[in-house]
């Protein structure tokens, strides 16, 4: 047990130290859309920043949203290159979160709540929100309103619903 805790502390410390060199990137991937990246965020010394995958491109115009389709052999390497090209930052650690993990951590309605808040695709909204938010604000608002069950994070990593990739 003691070795496990020390191991976890070392992993967390290494991830935090890595943000000095490059930000950590969290990507929300939807298996129903060919594992496309629907939303992303970076965490680093400059803080937390939302990244909209449809507006993030490489020199060929390929989007972060479609890295799995455009670069099936190395999607996270392609994501790294897109982030460097679009934003001048080069993440090397990616946390991929699927819908099951998001629902376990933020509640079963998180995806629907995001869509209700998201004005980009013209969602009608719900009783509390008119559906006029940017994608980042829609995700942030839904996460804040639903709350976070941090105890689900290690469980979802074990289940494979959150995976860590290096590029």
Coordinates of C-alpha atoms in Angstrom, one line a residue:
X1 CA 0.0 0.0 0.0
X2 CA 2.8 2.4 0.9
X3 CA 4.6 1.7 -2.3
X4 CA 1.4 2.4 -4.3
X5 CA 0.9 5.8 -2.7
X6 CA 4.6 6.7 -3.3
X7 CA 4.2 5.6 -6.9
X8 CA 1.1 7.8 -7.4
X9 CA 2.8 10.7 -5.8
X10 CA 5.8 10.3 -8.1
X11 CA 3.6 10.1 -11.1
X12 CA 1.6 13.2 -10.1
X13 CA 4.9 15.1 -9.4
X14 CA 6.3 14.1 -12.8
X15 CA 3.2 15.3 -14.6
X16 CA 3.3 18.6 -12.7
X17 CA 7.0 19.0 -13.5
X18 CA 6.3 18.3 -17.2
X19 CA 4.0 21.3 -17.3
X20 CA 7.1 23.5 -17.0
X21 CA 8.3 22.2 -20.3
X22 CA 4.9 21.7 -22.0
X23 CA 1.3 21.8 -21.1
X24 CA -0.8 18.7 -20.5
X25 CA -3.7 18.3 -22.9
X26 CA -7.0 16.8 -22.0
X27 CA -9.1 15.6 -25.0
X28 CA -12.7 14.5 -24.9
X29 CA -13.2 11.8 -27.5
X30 CA -16.4 10.4 -28.9
X31 CA -16.3 6.8 -30.1
X32 CA -19.7 7.3 -31.8
X33 CA -18.0 9.8 -34.2
X34 CA -15.0 7.6 -35.2
X35 CA -13.2 8.6 -31.9
X36 CA -13.1 12.3 -33.0
X37 CA -11.9 14.9 -30.5
X38 CA -15.0 17.0 -29.6
X39 CA -13.3 19.3 -27.1
X40 CA -9.9 19.8 -25.6
X41 CA -8.1 21.9 -23.0
X42 CA -4.5 22.5 -22.0
X43 CA -3.2 22.8 -18.4
X44 CA 0.1 24.4 -17.9
X45 CA 1.9 27.2 -16.3
X46 CA -0.4 29.7 -18.0
X47 CA -3.4 28.0 -16.5
X48 CA -6.3 26.2 -18.0
X49 CA -7.3 27.0 -21.6
X50 CA -10.1 25.6 -23.7
X51 CA -9.2 24.5 -27.2
X52 CA -11.9 24.1 -29.9
X53 CA -10.8 21.2 -32.1
X54 CA -12.6 22.4 -35.3
X55 CA -10.6 25.7 -35.2
X56 CA -7.2 24.0 -34.5
X57 CA -5.3 23.0 -37.7
X58 CA -1.9 22.0 -39.0
X59 CA -0.2 23.4 -42.0
X60 CA -2.3 21.2 -44.3
X61 CA -5.5 22.4 -42.8
X62 CA -6.3 19.1 -41.0
X63 CA -8.2 19.7 -37.8
X64 CA -7.7 18.5 -34.3
X65 CA -11.3 17.2 -34.5
X66 CA -10.3 14.7 -37.1
X67 CA -6.8 13.5 -36.0
X68 CA -7.9 9.9 -35.7
X69 CA -9.3 9.8 -39.2
X70 CA -6.4 11.8 -40.8
X71 CA -3.6 10.2 -38.8
X72 CA -4.7 6.8 -37.5
X73 CA -1.1 5.6 -36.9
X74 CA -0.2 8.6 -34.7
X75 CA -3.2 10.7 -33.7
X76 CA -1.6 12.2 -30.6
X77 CA 1.6 13.1 -32.5
X78 CA -0.6 14.8 -35.1
X79 CA -2.5 16.6 -32.2
X80 CA 0.8 17.8 -30.8
X81 CA 1.8 19.2 -34.2
X82 CA -1.6 20.9 -34.6
X83 CA -1.2 22.5 -31.2
X84 CA 2.2 23.7 -32.1
X85 CA 1.1 25.1 -35.5
X86 CA -2.1 26.7 -34.2
X87 CA -1.1 28.0 -30.7
X88 CA 2.7 27.7 -30.5
X89 CA 2.6 25.2 -27.6
X90 CA 3.7 21.6 -27.8
X91 CA 2.0 19.2 -25.4
X92 CA 3.6 15.8 -24.9
X93 CA 1.2 14.3 -22.4
X94 CA -2.5 13.7 -23.5
X95 CA -5.3 12.5 -21.3
X96 CA -8.1 11.0 -23.4
X97 CA -11.5 11.0 -21.8
X98 CA -14.4 9.2 -23.4
X99 CA -18.1 9.7 -22.8
X100 CA -18.4 6.9 -20.2
X101 CA -15.6 8.5 -18.1
X102 CA -17.2 12.0 -18.5
X103 CA -20.6 10.6 -17.4
X104 CA -19.1 8.7 -14.4
X105 CA -17.1 11.8 -13.3
X106 CA -19.7 14.6 -14.0
X107 CA -23.0 12.7 -14.0
X108 CA -25.0 10.8 -16.6
X109 CA -26.5 13.9 -18.2
X110 CA -23.1 15.8 -18.8
X111 CA -23.1 15.2 -22.6
X112 CA -26.7 16.4 -23.0
X113 CA -26.1 19.3 -20.7
X114 CA -23.1 20.4 -22.8
X115 CA -25.2 20.2 -25.9
X116 CA -28.0 22.1 -24.3
X117 CA -25.6 25.0 -23.5
X118 CA -23.7 24.9 -26.8
X119 CA -24.9 27.5 -29.3
X120 CA -22.5 26.4 -32.0
X121 CA -24.7 23.8 -33.5
X122 CA -27.9 25.7 -32.7
X123 CA -29.0 23.4 -29.9
X124 CA -32.3 24.7 -28.4
X125 CA -30.9 24.8 -24.9
X126 CA -32.8 23.8 -21.8
X127 CA -34.8 25.6 -19.1
X128 CA -31.7 27.2 -17.6
X129 CA -29.6 28.1 -20.7
X130 CA -30.7 29.4 -24.0
X131 CA -28.1 27.4 -25.9
X132 CA -26.0 30.4 -26.8
X133 CA -22.6 29.6 -25.2
X134 CA -19.4 28.8 -26.9
X135 CA -18.3 25.2 -26.7
X136 CA -15.7 25.9 -24.0
X137 CA -18.3 27.9 -21.9
X138 CA -20.9 25.1 -22.5
X139 CA -18.5 22.4 -21.2
X140 CA -17.3 24.6 -18.3
X141 CA -20.8 25.5 -17.2
X142 CA -22.1 21.9 -17.5
X143 CA -19.1 20.6 -15.5
X144 CA -19.6 23.3 -12.8
X145 CA -23.4 22.7 -12.5
X146 CA -23.0 18.9 -12.4
X147 CA -20.1 18.8 -10.0
X148 CA -17.2 16.5 -10.1
X149 CA -16.7 13.1 -8.5
X150 CA -12.9 12.9 -8.3
X151 CA -13.0 9.4 -6.9
X152 CA -14.1 8.2 -10.3
X153 CA -11.0 9.4 -12.0
X154 CA -8.7 6.5 -11.0
X155 CA -11.5 4.0 -11.5
X156 CA -12.0 5.3 -15.1
X157 CA -8.3 5.1 -15.7
X158 CA -8.4 1.4 -14.6
X159 CA -11.4 0.8 -16.7
X160 CA -9.7 2.3 -19.7
X161 CA -12.2 5.1 -20.2
X162 CA -9.4 7.6 -19.5
X163 CA -6.1 6.8 -21.2
X164 CA -2.8 8.5 -21.1
X165 CA -0.8 9.0 -24.3
X166 CA 2.7 10.5 -24.9
X167 CA 3.7 12.2 -28.1

